[in-house]
Short mmCIF file of C-alpha atoms in Angstrom, two decimals:
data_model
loop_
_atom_site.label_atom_id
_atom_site.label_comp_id
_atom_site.label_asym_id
_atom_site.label_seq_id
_atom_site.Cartn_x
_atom_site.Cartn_y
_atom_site.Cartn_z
CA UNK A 1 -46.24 -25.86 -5.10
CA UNK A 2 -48.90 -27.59 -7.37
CA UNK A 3 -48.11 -27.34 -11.04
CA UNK A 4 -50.24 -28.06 -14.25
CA UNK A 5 -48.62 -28.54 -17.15
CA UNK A 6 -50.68 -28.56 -20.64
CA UNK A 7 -49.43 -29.37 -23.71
CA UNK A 8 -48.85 -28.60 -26.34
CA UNK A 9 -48.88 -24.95 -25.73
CA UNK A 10 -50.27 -23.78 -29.10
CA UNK A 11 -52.07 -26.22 -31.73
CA UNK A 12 -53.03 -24.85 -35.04
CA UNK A 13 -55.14 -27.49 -37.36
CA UNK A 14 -57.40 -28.05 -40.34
CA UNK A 15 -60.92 -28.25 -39.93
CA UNK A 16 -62.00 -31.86 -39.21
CA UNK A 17 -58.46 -32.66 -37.85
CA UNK A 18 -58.59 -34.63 -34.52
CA UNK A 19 -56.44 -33.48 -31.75
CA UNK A 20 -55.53 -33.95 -27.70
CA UNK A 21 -54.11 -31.66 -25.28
CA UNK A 22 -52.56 -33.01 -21.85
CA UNK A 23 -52.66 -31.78 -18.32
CA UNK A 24 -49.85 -33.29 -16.25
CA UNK A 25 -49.07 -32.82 -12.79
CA UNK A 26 -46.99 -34.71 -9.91
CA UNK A 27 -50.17 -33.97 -7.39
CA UNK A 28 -53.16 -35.68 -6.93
CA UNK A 29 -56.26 -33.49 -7.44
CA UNK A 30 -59.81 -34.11 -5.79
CA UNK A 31 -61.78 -33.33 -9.02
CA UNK A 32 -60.58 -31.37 -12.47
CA UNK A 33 -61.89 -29.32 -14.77
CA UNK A 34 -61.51 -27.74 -18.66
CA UNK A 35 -62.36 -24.24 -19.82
CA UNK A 36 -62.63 -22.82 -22.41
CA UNK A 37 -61.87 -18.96 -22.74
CA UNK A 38 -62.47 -16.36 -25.78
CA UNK A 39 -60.63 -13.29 -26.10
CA UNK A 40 -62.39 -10.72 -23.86
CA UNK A 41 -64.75 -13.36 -21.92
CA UNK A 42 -64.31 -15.11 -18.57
CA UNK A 43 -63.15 -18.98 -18.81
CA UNK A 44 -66.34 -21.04 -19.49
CA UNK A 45 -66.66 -24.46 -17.87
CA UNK A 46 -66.94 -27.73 -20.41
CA UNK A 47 -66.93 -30.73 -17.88
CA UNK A 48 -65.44 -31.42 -14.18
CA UNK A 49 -64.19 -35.03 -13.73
CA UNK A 50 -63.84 -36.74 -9.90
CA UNK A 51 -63.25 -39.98 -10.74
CA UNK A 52 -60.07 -41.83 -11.63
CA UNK A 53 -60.06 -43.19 -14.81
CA UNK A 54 -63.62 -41.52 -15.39
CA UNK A 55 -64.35 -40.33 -19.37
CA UNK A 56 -67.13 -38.18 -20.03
CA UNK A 57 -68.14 -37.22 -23.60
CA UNK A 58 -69.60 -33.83 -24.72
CA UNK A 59 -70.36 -33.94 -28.19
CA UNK A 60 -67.12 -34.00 -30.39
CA UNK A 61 -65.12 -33.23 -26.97
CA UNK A 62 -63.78 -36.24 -24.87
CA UNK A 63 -62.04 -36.06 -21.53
CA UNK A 64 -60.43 -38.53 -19.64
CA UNK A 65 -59.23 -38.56 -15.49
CA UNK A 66 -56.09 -40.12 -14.85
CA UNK A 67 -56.42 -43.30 -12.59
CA UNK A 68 -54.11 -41.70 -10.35
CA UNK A 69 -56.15 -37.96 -10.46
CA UNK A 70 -52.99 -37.00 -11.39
CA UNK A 71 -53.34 -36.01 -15.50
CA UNK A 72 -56.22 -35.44 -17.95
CA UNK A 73 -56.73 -35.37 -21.67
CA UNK A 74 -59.17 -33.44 -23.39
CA UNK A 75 -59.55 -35.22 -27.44
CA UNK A 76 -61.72 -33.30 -29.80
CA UNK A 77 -62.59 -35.22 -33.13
CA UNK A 78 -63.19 -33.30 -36.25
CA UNK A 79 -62.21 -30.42 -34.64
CA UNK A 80 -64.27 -27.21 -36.50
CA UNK A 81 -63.31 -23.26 -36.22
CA UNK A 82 -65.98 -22.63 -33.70
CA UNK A 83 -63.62 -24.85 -31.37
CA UNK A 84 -60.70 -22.27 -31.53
CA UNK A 85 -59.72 -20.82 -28.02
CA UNK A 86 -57.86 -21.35 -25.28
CA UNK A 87 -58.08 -24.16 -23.00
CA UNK A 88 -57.44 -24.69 -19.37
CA UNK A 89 -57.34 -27.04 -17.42
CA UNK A 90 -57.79 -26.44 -13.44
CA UNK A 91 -57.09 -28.90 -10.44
CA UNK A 92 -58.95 -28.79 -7.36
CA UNK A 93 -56.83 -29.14 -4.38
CA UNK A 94 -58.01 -32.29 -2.21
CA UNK A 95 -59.80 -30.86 1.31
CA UNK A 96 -60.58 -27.51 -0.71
CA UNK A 97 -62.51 -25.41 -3.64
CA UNK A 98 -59.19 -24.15 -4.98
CA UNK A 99 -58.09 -24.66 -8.18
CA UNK A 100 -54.55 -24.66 -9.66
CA UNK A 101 -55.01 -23.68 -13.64
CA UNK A 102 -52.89 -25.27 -16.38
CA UNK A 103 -50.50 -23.50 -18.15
CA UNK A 104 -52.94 -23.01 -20.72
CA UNK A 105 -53.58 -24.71 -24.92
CA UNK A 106 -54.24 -21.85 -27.51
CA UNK A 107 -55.84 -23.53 -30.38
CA UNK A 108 -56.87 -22.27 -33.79
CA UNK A 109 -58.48 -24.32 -36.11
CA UNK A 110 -58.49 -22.99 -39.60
CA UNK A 111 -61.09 -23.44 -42.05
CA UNK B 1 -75.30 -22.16 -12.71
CA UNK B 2 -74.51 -19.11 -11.73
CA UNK B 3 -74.44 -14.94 -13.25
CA UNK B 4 -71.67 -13.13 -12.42
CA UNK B 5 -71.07 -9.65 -13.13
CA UNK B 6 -67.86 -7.54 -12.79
CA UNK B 7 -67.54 -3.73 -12.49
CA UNK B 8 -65.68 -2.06 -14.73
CA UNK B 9 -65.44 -4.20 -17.33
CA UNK B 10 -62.00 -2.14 -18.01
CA UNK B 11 -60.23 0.49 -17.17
CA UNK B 12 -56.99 2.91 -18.00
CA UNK B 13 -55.32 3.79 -14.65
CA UNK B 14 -52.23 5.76 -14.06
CA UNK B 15 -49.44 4.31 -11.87
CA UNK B 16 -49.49 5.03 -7.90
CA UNK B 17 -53.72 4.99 -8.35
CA UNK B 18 -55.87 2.75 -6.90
CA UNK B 19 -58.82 0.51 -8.47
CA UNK B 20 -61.56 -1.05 -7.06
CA UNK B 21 -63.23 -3.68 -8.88
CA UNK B 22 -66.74 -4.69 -8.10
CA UNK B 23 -68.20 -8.89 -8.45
CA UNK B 24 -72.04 -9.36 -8.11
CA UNK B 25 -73.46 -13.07 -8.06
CA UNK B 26 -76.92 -13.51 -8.97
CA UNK B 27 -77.20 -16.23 -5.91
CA UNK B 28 -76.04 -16.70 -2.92
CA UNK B 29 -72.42 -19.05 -2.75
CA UNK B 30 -70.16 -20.18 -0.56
CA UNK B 31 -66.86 -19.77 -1.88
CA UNK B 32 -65.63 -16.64 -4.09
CA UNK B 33 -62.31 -16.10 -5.84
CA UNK B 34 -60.17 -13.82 -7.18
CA UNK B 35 -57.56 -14.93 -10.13
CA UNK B 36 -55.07 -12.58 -11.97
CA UNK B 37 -54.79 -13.37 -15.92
CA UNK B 38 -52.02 -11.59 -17.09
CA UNK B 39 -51.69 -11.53 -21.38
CA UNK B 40 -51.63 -14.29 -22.91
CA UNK B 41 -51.53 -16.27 -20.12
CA UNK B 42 -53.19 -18.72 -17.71
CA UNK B 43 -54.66 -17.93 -14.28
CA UNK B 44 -53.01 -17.49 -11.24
CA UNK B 45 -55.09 -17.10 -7.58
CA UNK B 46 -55.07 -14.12 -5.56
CA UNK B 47 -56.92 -14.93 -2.85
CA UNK B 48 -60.40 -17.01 -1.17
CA UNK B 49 -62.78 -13.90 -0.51
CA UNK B 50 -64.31 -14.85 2.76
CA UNK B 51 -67.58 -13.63 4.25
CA UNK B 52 -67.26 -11.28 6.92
CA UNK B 53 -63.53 -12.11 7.25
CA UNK B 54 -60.09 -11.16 5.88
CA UNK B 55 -59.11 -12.94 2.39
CA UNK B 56 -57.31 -15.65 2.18
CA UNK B 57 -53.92 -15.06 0.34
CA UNK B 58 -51.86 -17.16 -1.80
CA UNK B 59 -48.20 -16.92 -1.69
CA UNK B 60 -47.00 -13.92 -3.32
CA UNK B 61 -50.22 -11.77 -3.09
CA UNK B 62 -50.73 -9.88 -0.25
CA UNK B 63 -53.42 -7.70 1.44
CA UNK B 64 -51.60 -4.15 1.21
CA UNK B 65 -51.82 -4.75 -2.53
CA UNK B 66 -54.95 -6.62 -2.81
CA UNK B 67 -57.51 -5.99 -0.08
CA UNK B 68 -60.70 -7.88 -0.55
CA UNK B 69 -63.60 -7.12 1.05
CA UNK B 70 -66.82 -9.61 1.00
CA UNK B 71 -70.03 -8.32 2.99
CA UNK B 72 -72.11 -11.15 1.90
CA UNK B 73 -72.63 -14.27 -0.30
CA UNK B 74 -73.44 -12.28 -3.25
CA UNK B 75 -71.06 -9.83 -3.53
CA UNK B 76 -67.00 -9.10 -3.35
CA UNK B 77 -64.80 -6.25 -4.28
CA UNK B 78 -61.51 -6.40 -5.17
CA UNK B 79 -58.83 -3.41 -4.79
CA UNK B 80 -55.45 -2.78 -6.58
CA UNK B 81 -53.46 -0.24 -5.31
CA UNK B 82 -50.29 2.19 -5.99
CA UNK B 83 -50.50 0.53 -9.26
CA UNK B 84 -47.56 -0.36 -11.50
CA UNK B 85 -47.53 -0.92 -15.38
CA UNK B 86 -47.18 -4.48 -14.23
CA UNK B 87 -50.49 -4.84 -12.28
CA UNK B 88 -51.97 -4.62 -16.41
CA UNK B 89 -53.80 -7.88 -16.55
CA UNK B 90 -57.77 -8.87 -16.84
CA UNK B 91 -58.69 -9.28 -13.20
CA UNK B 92 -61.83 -12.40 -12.61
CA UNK B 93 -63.83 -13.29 -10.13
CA UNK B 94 -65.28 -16.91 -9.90
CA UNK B 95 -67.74 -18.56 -7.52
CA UNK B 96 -68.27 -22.29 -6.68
CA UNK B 97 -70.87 -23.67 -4.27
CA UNK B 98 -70.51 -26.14 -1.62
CA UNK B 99 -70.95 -29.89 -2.86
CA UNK B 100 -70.39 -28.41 -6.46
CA UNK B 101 -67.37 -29.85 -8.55
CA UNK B 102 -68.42 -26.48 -10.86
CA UNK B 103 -66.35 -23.49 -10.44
CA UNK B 104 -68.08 -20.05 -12.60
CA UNK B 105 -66.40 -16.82 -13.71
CA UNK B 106 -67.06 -13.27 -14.22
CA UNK B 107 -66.46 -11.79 -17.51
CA UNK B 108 -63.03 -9.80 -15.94
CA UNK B 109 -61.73 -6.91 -15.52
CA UNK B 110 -59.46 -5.85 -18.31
CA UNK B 111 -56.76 -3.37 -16.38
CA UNK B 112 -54.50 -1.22 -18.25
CA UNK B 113 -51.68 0.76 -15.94
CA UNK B 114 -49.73 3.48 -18.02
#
């Protein structure tokens, strides 16, 4: 059974605090993905990484692909209370369009 | 991207009913999910909806409990039945198209079994 470990499990910060949350598994994944979910709303998608070792930047949000498609981090700089949610990470497993999700980073950022 | 809709949007049920929850894609896709998202925590899959076939079920679901239908690539319903207080969870639908590394989600289904 796939697993997807995030941590840490809950994060509570300062406005303009950095922070990084880690998704760790012992299975290689075809592509990943973070979310984003409010309370009440669907998980939104932020960015899908394929390649090993790929980083992608959206705005203050970084993500990085292990070189082994194993892990990912997700770093947000000057983190701001409009970033508070939880976030998931989600695996795709290789041949298919399934997705394992993480166990799932609540973060509040206070002002 | 894609707009995906869920019907109801919640519901109160009493135990031993059955609920049938309703995902409508604004396009048409090739692969449709259902996930489970029980409070305050992460997702877990139910099942692959497949067109014009039975679901696909992951271990521990099963189609007794959770029968699927999909009659096309726009739409999917999803069925809980002889609910228990522990079937309470939001229920979600998601979509991803072939070729796509992007996966999109309903709002949910926000069940409530008393």
């Amino acid at each position: 059974t796939q697993l997807l470990e995030q941590s840490p499990q809950f994060l509570s910060i300062q406005e303009g605090e950095n922070l990084t949350v880690y998704c760790n598994s012992s299975s290689v994944f075809s592509s990943l993905q973070w979310y984003r979910q409010e309370p009440g709303e669907g998980p939104v998608l932020l960015v899908t990484v394929v390649t090993g070792g790929e980083v992608k930047k959206l705005k203050r949000l970084t993500f990085q692909f292990g070189d082994a498609r194993k892990d990912s981090s997700l770093h947000i700089t000057a983190a701001q209370p409009g970033d508070t949610g939880l976030y998931l990470c989600a695996g795709a497993t290789p041949g298919t369009y399934k997705y394992i999700f993480g166990t799932g980073t609540r973060l509040k950022v206070l002002a | 991207s894609a707009v995906i809709s869920q019907k109801p949007s919640r519901d109160i049920c009493q135990r031993g009913t059955s609920l049938t929850i309703q995902c409508q894609v604004d396009s048409q896709v090739t692969m449709m999910f259902w996930y489970r998202q029980q409070p305050g925590q992460s997702l877990t899959l139910i099942a692959t909806a497949n067109q014009g076939s039975e679901a696909t079920y992951e271990s521990g679901f099963v189609i007794d409990k959770f029968p699927i239908s999909r009659p096309n690539l726009t739409f999917s319903t999803l069925t809980v039945s002889n609910m228990s207080p522990e079937d309470s969870s939001i229920y979600l639908c998601s979509v991803v198209t072939a070729g796509a590394h992007e996966q999109y989600f309903g709002p949910g289904t926000r069940l409530t079994v008393t």
